[in-house]
Amino acid sequence: MRLEDILFSQGFGTRRVCAGLIQQGHVQVNGETIVDAGQWFDLEDLRFQVQGQEWPFAAQAYVMLNKPAGTECSQKPSTWPSIYTLLPAPLRQRPQKAAVQGVQAVGRLDQDTTGLLLLTDDGKFIHKMSSPKHHVPKVYEVTTKHPVTADMVARLLSGVVLDDDPRPVKAAACEAVGDLHLKLTLTEGKYHQVKRMLAAVGNRVEALHRSQIGGLVLSDLAPGQWRWLSEQDLALLKP
Ligand code: URA
């Protein structure tokens, strides 16, 4: 692919902006500054630098973010800063494929929830991961207001009824990991599900952190940091 088209496909701006970046000497491939915007490169394992920053070529982008508290998973947040402000511009500006421009969050976490959030520009992946048929387990670390009792754990495992559906929802796994701490695994993603399940058993969520989706564990990333997902990471998300 031509270098100008490569940069365009990776979200570095319009073709004209990308050509300008190249012609002004801001782009390196294999350590060499390339000033010919039309030069061809093989996309396999291609890495390049733009203004000193290293980028891999990714036909589709899949990343994980350690969502900090006090951020909204919305492009147009109402109260808190958007999680999208934590991502570099190219990830947000990757050209539109289907209805999706840039990477989008795979499901949402509440403003005050922290931890593992996936983002991608692969609309099919978002659809598949969000489908109720795709029971990929999500692990939440819950800090509770009141002590966790054996009865609460038993009720969360056997099923509790929430206000919007008469069918009980149950945790796929649940264990007390401290007096005020629970580890809860859910396979659905209903609105405020953890908070409502805890309320249904007479407790209250003080802090909520998602640590795992499928076999993929949140990396050692500081809150607000992100990283690319590898093929191996993606394989861990298959049910
Ligand atoms: N359940 C909740 O209540 N909130 C979240 O952010 C995620 C799951």
mmCIF file of C-alpha atoms and ligand atoms in Angstrom:
data_model
loop_
_atom_site.group_PDB
_atom_site.id
_atom_site.type_symbol
_atom_site.label_atom_id
_atom_site.label_comp_id
_atom_site.label_asym_id
_atom_site.label_seq_id
_atom_site.Cartn_x
_atom_site.Cartn_y
_atom_site.Cartn_z
ATOM 1 C CA MET A 1 0.000 0.000 0.000
ATOM 2 C CA ARG A 2 1.168 3.570 -0.609
ATOM 3 C CA LEU A 3 2.561 5.239 2.512
ATOM 4 C CA GLU A 4 0.039 8.072 2.258
ATOM 5 C CA ASP A 5 -2.814 5.532 2.183
ATOM 6 C CA ILE A 6 -1.277 3.606 5.061
ATOM 7 C CA LEU A 7 -1.262 6.697 7.266
ATOM 8 C CA PHE A 8 -4.780 7.603 6.140
ATOM 9 C CA SER A 9 -6.076 4.120 7.004
ATOM 10 C CA GLN A 10 -4.506 4.375 10.475
ATOM 11 C CA GLY A 11 -6.258 7.635 11.344
ATOM 12 C CA PHE A 12 -3.551 10.240 10.758
ATOM 13 C CA GLY A 13 -5.919 12.620 8.976
ATOM 14 C CA THR A 14 -7.011 13.315 5.430
ATOM 15 C CA ARG A 15 -4.850 12.033 2.569
ATOM 16 C CA ARG A 16 -3.576 15.572 2.096
ATOM 17 C CA VAL A 17 -2.549 15.839 5.786
ATOM 18 C CA CYS A 18 -0.887 12.397 5.579
ATOM 19 C CA ALA A 19 1.022 13.366 2.422
ATOM 20 C CA GLY A 20 2.148 16.552 4.195
ATOM 21 C CA LEU A 21 3.416 14.620 7.234
ATOM 22 C CA ILE A 22 5.453 12.383 4.933
ATOM 23 C CA GLN A 23 6.803 15.133 2.679
ATOM 24 C CA GLN A 24 7.865 17.199 5.695
ATOM 25 C CA GLY A 25 9.977 14.304 6.980
ATOM 26 C CA HIS A 26 7.828 13.320 9.964
ATOM 27 C CA VAL A 27 7.461 9.648 8.998
ATOM 28 C CA GLN A 28 10.007 6.847 9.349
ATOM 29 C CA VAL A 29 9.727 3.246 8.219
ATOM 30 C CA ASN A 30 12.366 0.799 9.487
ATOM 31 C CA GLY A 31 14.323 3.739 10.885
ATOM 32 C CA GLU A 32 14.489 5.512 7.514
ATOM 33 C CA THR A 33 12.752 8.821 6.848
ATOM 34 C CA ILE A 34 10.508 8.449 3.805
ATOM 35 C CA VAL A 35 9.520 11.634 1.972
ATOM 36 C CA ASP A 36 7.805 10.013 -1.020
ATOM 37 C CA ALA A 37 4.104 9.753 -0.060
ATOM 38 C CA GLY A 38 3.551 7.295 -2.922
ATOM 39 C CA GLN A 39 6.187 4.753 -1.842
ATOM 40 C CA TRP A 40 4.776 1.246 -1.422
ATOM 41 C CA PHE A 41 5.178 -0.924 1.672
ATOM 42 C CA ASP A 42 4.207 -4.456 2.511
ATOM 43 C CA LEU A 43 1.659 -4.292 5.341
ATOM 44 C CA GLU A 44 2.715 -7.502 7.061
ATOM 45 C CA ASP A 45 4.311 -6.712 10.430
ATOM 46 C CA LEU A 46 4.750 -3.119 9.298
ATOM 47 C CA ARG A 47 5.751 -0.645 11.986
ATOM 48 C CA PHE A 48 6.346 3.020 11.365
ATOM 49 C CA GLN A 49 7.005 6.201 13.308
ATOM 50 C CA VAL A 50 5.045 9.403 13.000
ATOM 51 C CA GLN A 51 6.578 12.422 14.691
ATOM 52 C CA GLY A 52 8.779 10.099 16.701
ATOM 53 C CA GLN A 53 5.977 7.847 17.917
ATOM 54 C CA GLU A 54 5.968 4.174 16.972
ATOM 55 C CA TRP A 55 2.812 2.673 15.404
ATOM 56 C CA PRO A 56 2.012 -0.831 14.181
ATOM 57 C CA PHE A 57 -0.104 -1.186 11.043
ATOM 58 C CA ALA A 58 -3.441 -2.646 12.171
ATOM 59 C CA ALA A 59 -6.090 -3.546 9.580
ATOM 60 C CA GLN A 60 -8.518 -3.211 12.488
ATOM 61 C CA ALA A 61 -7.700 -1.742 15.879
ATOM 62 C CA TYR A 62 -8.337 -3.654 19.120
ATOM 63 C CA VAL A 63 -7.153 -2.093 22.370
ATOM 64 C CA MET A 64 -7.689 -2.409 26.100
ATOM 65 C CA LEU A 65 -7.998 0.589 28.409
ATOM 66 C CA ASN A 66 -7.768 0.714 32.180
ATOM 67 C CA LYS A 67 -10.768 2.968 32.645
ATOM 68 C CA PRO A 68 -10.283 5.450 35.469
ATOM 69 C CA ALA A 69 -13.125 6.501 37.766
ATOM 70 C CA GLY A 70 -14.875 9.723 36.839
ATOM 71 C CA THR A 71 -15.027 9.102 33.097
ATOM 72 C CA GLU A 72 -17.991 8.358 30.817
ATOM 73 C CA CYS A 73 -18.024 5.715 28.078
ATOM 74 C CA SER A 74 -19.742 8.112 25.712
ATOM 75 C CA GLN A 75 -18.601 10.196 22.745
ATOM 76 C CA LYS A 76 -20.841 12.983 24.032
ATOM 77 C CA PRO A 77 -20.505 12.823 27.808
ATOM 78 C CA SER A 78 -23.036 14.655 29.947
ATOM 79 C CA THR A 79 -21.056 15.264 33.156
ATOM 80 C CA TRP A 80 -17.659 13.582 33.217
ATOM 81 C CA PRO A 81 -14.811 13.578 30.678
ATOM 82 C CA SER A 82 -15.153 11.012 27.930
ATOM 83 C CA ILE A 83 -12.903 7.936 27.953
ATOM 84 C CA TYR A 84 -12.183 8.751 24.295
ATOM 85 C CA THR A 85 -10.080 11.744 25.403
ATOM 86 C CA LEU A 86 -7.638 9.194 26.876
ATOM 87 C CA LEU A 87 -6.866 7.757 23.434
ATOM 88 C CA PRO A 88 -4.514 9.241 20.846
ATOM 89 C CA ALA A 89 -6.142 11.030 17.911
ATOM 90 C CA PRO A 90 -5.341 8.337 15.287
ATOM 91 C CA LEU A 91 -7.331 5.727 17.242
ATOM 92 C CA ARG A 92 -10.296 8.095 17.442
ATOM 93 C CA GLN A 93 -10.017 9.199 13.824
ATOM 94 C CA ARG A 94 -9.524 5.932 11.971
ATOM 95 C CA PRO A 95 -11.650 6.266 8.833
ATOM 96 C CA GLN A 96 -15.212 5.145 8.983
ATOM 97 C CA LYS A 97 -15.969 1.474 8.344
ATOM 98 C CA ALA A 98 -19.671 0.627 8.219
ATOM 99 C CA ALA A 99 -21.275 2.862 10.853
ATOM 100 C CA VAL A 100 -18.201 3.130 13.029
ATOM 101 C CA GLN A 101 -15.637 5.930 12.952
ATOM 102 C CA GLY A 102 -12.588 5.372 15.120
ATOM 103 C CA VAL A 103 -12.568 2.856 17.928
ATOM 104 C CA GLN A 104 -15.715 2.389 20.034
ATOM 105 C CA ALA A 105 -16.113 0.896 23.494
ATOM 106 C CA VAL A 106 -17.345 -2.703 23.577
ATOM 107 C CA GLY A 107 -20.207 -2.158 26.009
ATOM 108 C CA ARG A 108 -20.079 0.469 28.702
ATOM 109 C CA LEU A 109 -18.929 0.822 32.279
ATOM 110 C CA ASP A 110 -20.516 3.286 34.685
ATOM 111 C CA GLN A 111 -18.847 6.622 35.365
ATOM 112 C CA ASP A 112 -17.506 5.398 38.722
ATOM 113 C CA THR A 113 -16.503 1.884 37.555
ATOM 114 C CA THR A 114 -12.807 1.274 36.827
ATOM 115 C CA GLY A 115 -10.888 -1.379 34.944
ATOM 116 C CA LEU A 116 -10.904 -3.394 31.770
ATOM 117 C CA LEU A 117 -12.614 -1.823 28.782
ATOM 118 C CA LEU A 118 -12.152 -3.030 25.212
ATOM 119 C CA LEU A 119 -12.330 -0.696 22.241
ATOM 120 C CA THR A 120 -12.257 -1.489 18.540
ATOM 121 C CA ASP A 121 -13.302 -0.243 15.115
ATOM 122 C CA ASP A 122 -14.492 -3.754 14.223
ATOM 123 C CA GLY A 123 -18.283 -3.419 14.232
ATOM 124 C CA LYS A 124 -18.809 -7.192 13.904
ATOM 125 C CA PHE A 125 -16.629 -7.814 16.962
ATOM 126 C CA ILE A 126 -18.614 -5.258 19.001
ATOM 127 C CA HIS A 127 -21.864 -6.866 17.880
ATOM 128 C CA LYS A 128 -20.652 -10.365 18.683
ATOM 129 C CA MET A 129 -19.231 -9.467 22.096
ATOM 130 C CA SER A 130 -22.392 -7.546 23.024
ATOM 131 C CA SER A 131 -24.803 -10.226 21.837
ATOM 132 C CA PRO A 132 -26.677 -11.969 24.668
ATOM 133 C CA LYS A 133 -25.917 -15.278 22.880
ATOM 134 C CA HIS A 134 -22.195 -14.700 23.327
ATOM 135 C CA HIS A 135 -21.868 -15.536 27.007
ATOM 136 C CA VAL A 136 -18.383 -14.245 27.588
ATOM 137 C CA PRO A 137 -17.804 -14.058 31.356
ATOM 138 C CA LYS A 138 -16.814 -10.736 32.907
ATOM 139 C CA VAL A 139 -15.142 -10.637 36.297
ATOM 140 C CA TYR A 140 -15.849 -7.765 38.685
ATOM 141 C CA GLU A 141 -14.072 -6.944 41.943
ATOM 142 C CA VAL A 142 -16.691 -5.391 44.194
ATOM 143 C CA THR A 143 -16.117 -3.351 47.343
ATOM 144 C CA THR A 144 -19.291 -3.386 49.429
ATOM 145 C CA LYS A 145 -20.694 -1.004 52.014
ATOM 146 C CA HIS A 146 -21.846 -3.777 54.359
ATOM 147 C CA PRO A 147 -20.077 -7.045 55.213
ATOM 148 C CA VAL A 148 -20.553 -9.850 52.718
ATOM 149 C CA THR A 149 -22.437 -12.795 54.196
ATOM 150 C CA ALA A 150 -22.588 -16.416 53.061
ATOM 151 C CA ASP A 151 -26.329 -15.897 52.472
ATOM 152 C CA MET A 152 -25.636 -12.979 50.088
ATOM 153 C CA VAL A 153 -23.159 -15.085 48.118
ATOM 154 C CA ALA A 154 -25.657 -17.967 47.951
ATOM 155 C CA ARG A 155 -28.447 -15.656 46.722
ATOM 156 C CA LEU A 156 -26.225 -14.043 44.073
ATOM 157 C CA LEU A 157 -25.374 -17.526 42.814
ATOM 158 C CA SER A 158 -28.929 -18.878 42.872
ATOM 159 C CA GLY A 159 -30.427 -15.766 41.214
ATOM 160 C CA VAL A 160 -32.031 -12.452 42.164
ATOM 161 C CA VAL A 161 -34.911 -10.633 40.504
ATOM 162 C CA LEU A 162 -34.184 -7.102 39.257
ATOM 163 C CA ASP A 163 -36.868 -4.471 38.722
ATOM 164 C CA ASP A 164 -36.993 -4.640 34.895
ATOM 165 C CA ASP A 165 -37.362 -8.389 34.345
ATOM 166 C CA PRO A 166 -39.201 -11.104 36.286
ATOM 167 C CA ARG A 167 -36.581 -13.688 35.285
ATOM 168 C CA PRO A 168 -33.902 -13.994 37.936
ATOM 169 C CA VAL A 169 -30.298 -13.150 37.046
ATOM 170 C CA LYS A 170 -27.521 -15.116 38.616
ATOM 171 C CA ALA A 171 -23.797 -14.780 38.952
ATOM 172 C CA ALA A 172 -21.811 -17.420 37.064
ATOM 173 C CA ALA A 173 -19.369 -17.361 39.987
ATOM 174 C CA CYS A 174 -19.226 -15.438 43.239
ATOM 175 C CA GLU A 175 -16.864 -15.580 46.172
ATOM 176 C CA ALA A 176 -16.230 -13.399 49.184
ATOM 177 C CA VAL A 177 -12.583 -12.370 49.073
ATOM 178 C CA GLY A 178 -12.719 -10.262 52.221
ATOM 179 C CA ASP A 179 -15.195 -8.866 54.686
ATOM 180 C CA LEU A 180 -16.158 -6.067 52.280
ATOM 181 C CA HIS A 181 -14.959 -7.616 49.019
ATOM 182 C CA LEU A 182 -16.582 -9.884 46.477
ATOM 183 C CA LYS A 183 -15.392 -11.355 43.208
ATOM 184 C CA LEU A 184 -18.377 -11.712 40.904
ATOM 185 C CA THR A 185 -18.520 -13.234 37.423
ATOM 186 C CA LEU A 186 -21.408 -12.298 35.118
ATOM 187 C CA THR A 187 -22.230 -13.539 31.647
ATOM 188 C CA GLU A 188 -24.866 -10.919 30.810
ATOM 189 C CA GLY A 189 -24.480 -7.163 30.720
ATOM 190 C CA LYS A 190 -27.663 -5.591 32.013
ATOM 191 C CA TYR A 191 -27.759 -1.915 32.930
ATOM 192 C CA HIS A 192 -26.056 -1.339 36.337
ATOM 193 C CA GLN A 193 -26.229 -5.098 36.800
ATOM 194 C CA VAL A 194 -23.677 -5.503 39.592
ATOM 195 C CA LYS A 195 -25.026 -2.555 41.563
ATOM 196 C CA ARG A 196 -28.613 -3.764 41.205
ATOM 197 C CA MET A 197 -27.737 -7.351 42.112
ATOM 198 C CA LEU A 198 -25.929 -6.188 45.257
ATOM 199 C CA ALA A 199 -28.873 -3.946 46.150
ATOM 200 C CA ALA A 200 -31.220 -6.916 45.666
ATOM 201 C CA VAL A 201 -29.364 -8.834 48.396
ATOM 202 C CA GLY A 202 -29.403 -5.869 50.787
ATOM 203 C CA ASN A 203 -25.896 -4.593 50.212
ATOM 204 C CA ARG A 204 -24.453 -1.662 48.275
ATOM 205 C CA VAL A 205 -21.538 -1.221 45.872
ATOM 206 C CA GLU A 206 -18.936 1.231 47.147
ATOM 207 C CA ALA A 207 -16.406 0.587 44.368
ATOM 208 C CA LEU A 208 -16.481 -1.541 41.239
ATOM 209 C CA HIS A 209 -13.562 -2.711 39.123
ATOM 210 C CA ARG A 210 -13.655 -5.024 36.087
ATOM 211 C CA SER A 211 -10.538 -7.181 36.069
ATOM 212 C CA GLN A 212 -11.207 -9.768 33.349
ATOM 213 C CA ILE A 213 -13.243 -10.473 30.203
ATOM 214 C CA GLY A 214 -13.208 -14.093 29.054
ATOM 215 C CA GLY A 215 -9.621 -15.252 29.578
ATOM 216 C CA LEU A 216 -8.218 -11.749 29.098
ATOM 217 C CA VAL A 217 -6.977 -10.157 32.326
ATOM 218 C CA LEU A 218 -6.450 -6.411 32.668
ATOM 219 C CA SER A 219 -2.735 -5.765 32.198
ATOM 220 C CA ASP A 220 -0.618 -3.827 34.593
ATOM 221 C CA LEU A 221 -1.717 -0.495 33.128
ATOM 222 C CA ALA A 222 -2.041 2.676 35.197
ATOM 223 C CA PRO A 223 -5.571 4.111 35.225
ATOM 224 C CA GLY A 224 -6.118 5.909 31.925
ATOM 225 C CA GLN A 225 -3.433 3.897 30.083
ATOM 226 C CA TRP A 226 -4.182 1.708 27.044
ATOM 227 C CA ARG A 227 -2.409 -0.902 24.954
ATOM 228 C CA TRP A 228 -2.941 -2.811 21.716
ATOM 229 C CA LEU A 229 -4.404 -6.317 21.896
ATOM 230 C CA SER A 230 -2.398 -9.103 20.258
ATOM 231 C CA GLU A 231 -3.783 -12.116 18.358
ATOM 232 C CA GLN A 232 -3.228 -14.161 21.538
ATOM 233 C CA ASP A 233 -5.245 -11.620 23.571
ATOM 234 C CA LEU A 234 -8.093 -11.831 21.058
ATOM 235 C CA ALA A 235 -8.072 -15.625 21.202
ATOM 236 C CA LEU A 236 -8.644 -15.356 24.980
ATOM 237 C CA LEU A 237 -11.940 -13.556 24.336
ATOM 238 C CA LYS A 238 -13.485 -16.452 22.404
ATOM 239 C CA PRO A 239 -16.075 -18.275 24.522
HETATM 240 N N1 URA B 1 -22.440 -3.422 36.616
HETATM 241 C C1 URA B 1 -22.619 -2.171 37.133
HETATM 242 O O1 URA B 1 -23.455 -1.972 37.998
HETATM 243 N N2 URA B 1 -21.856 -1.177 36.636
HETATM 244 C C2 URA B 1 -20.892 -1.346 35.710
HETATM 245 O O2 URA B 1 -20.215 -0.386 35.337
HETATM 246 C C3 URA B 1 -20.705 -2.641 35.202
HETATM 247 C C4 URA B 1 -21.486 -3.657 35.662
#
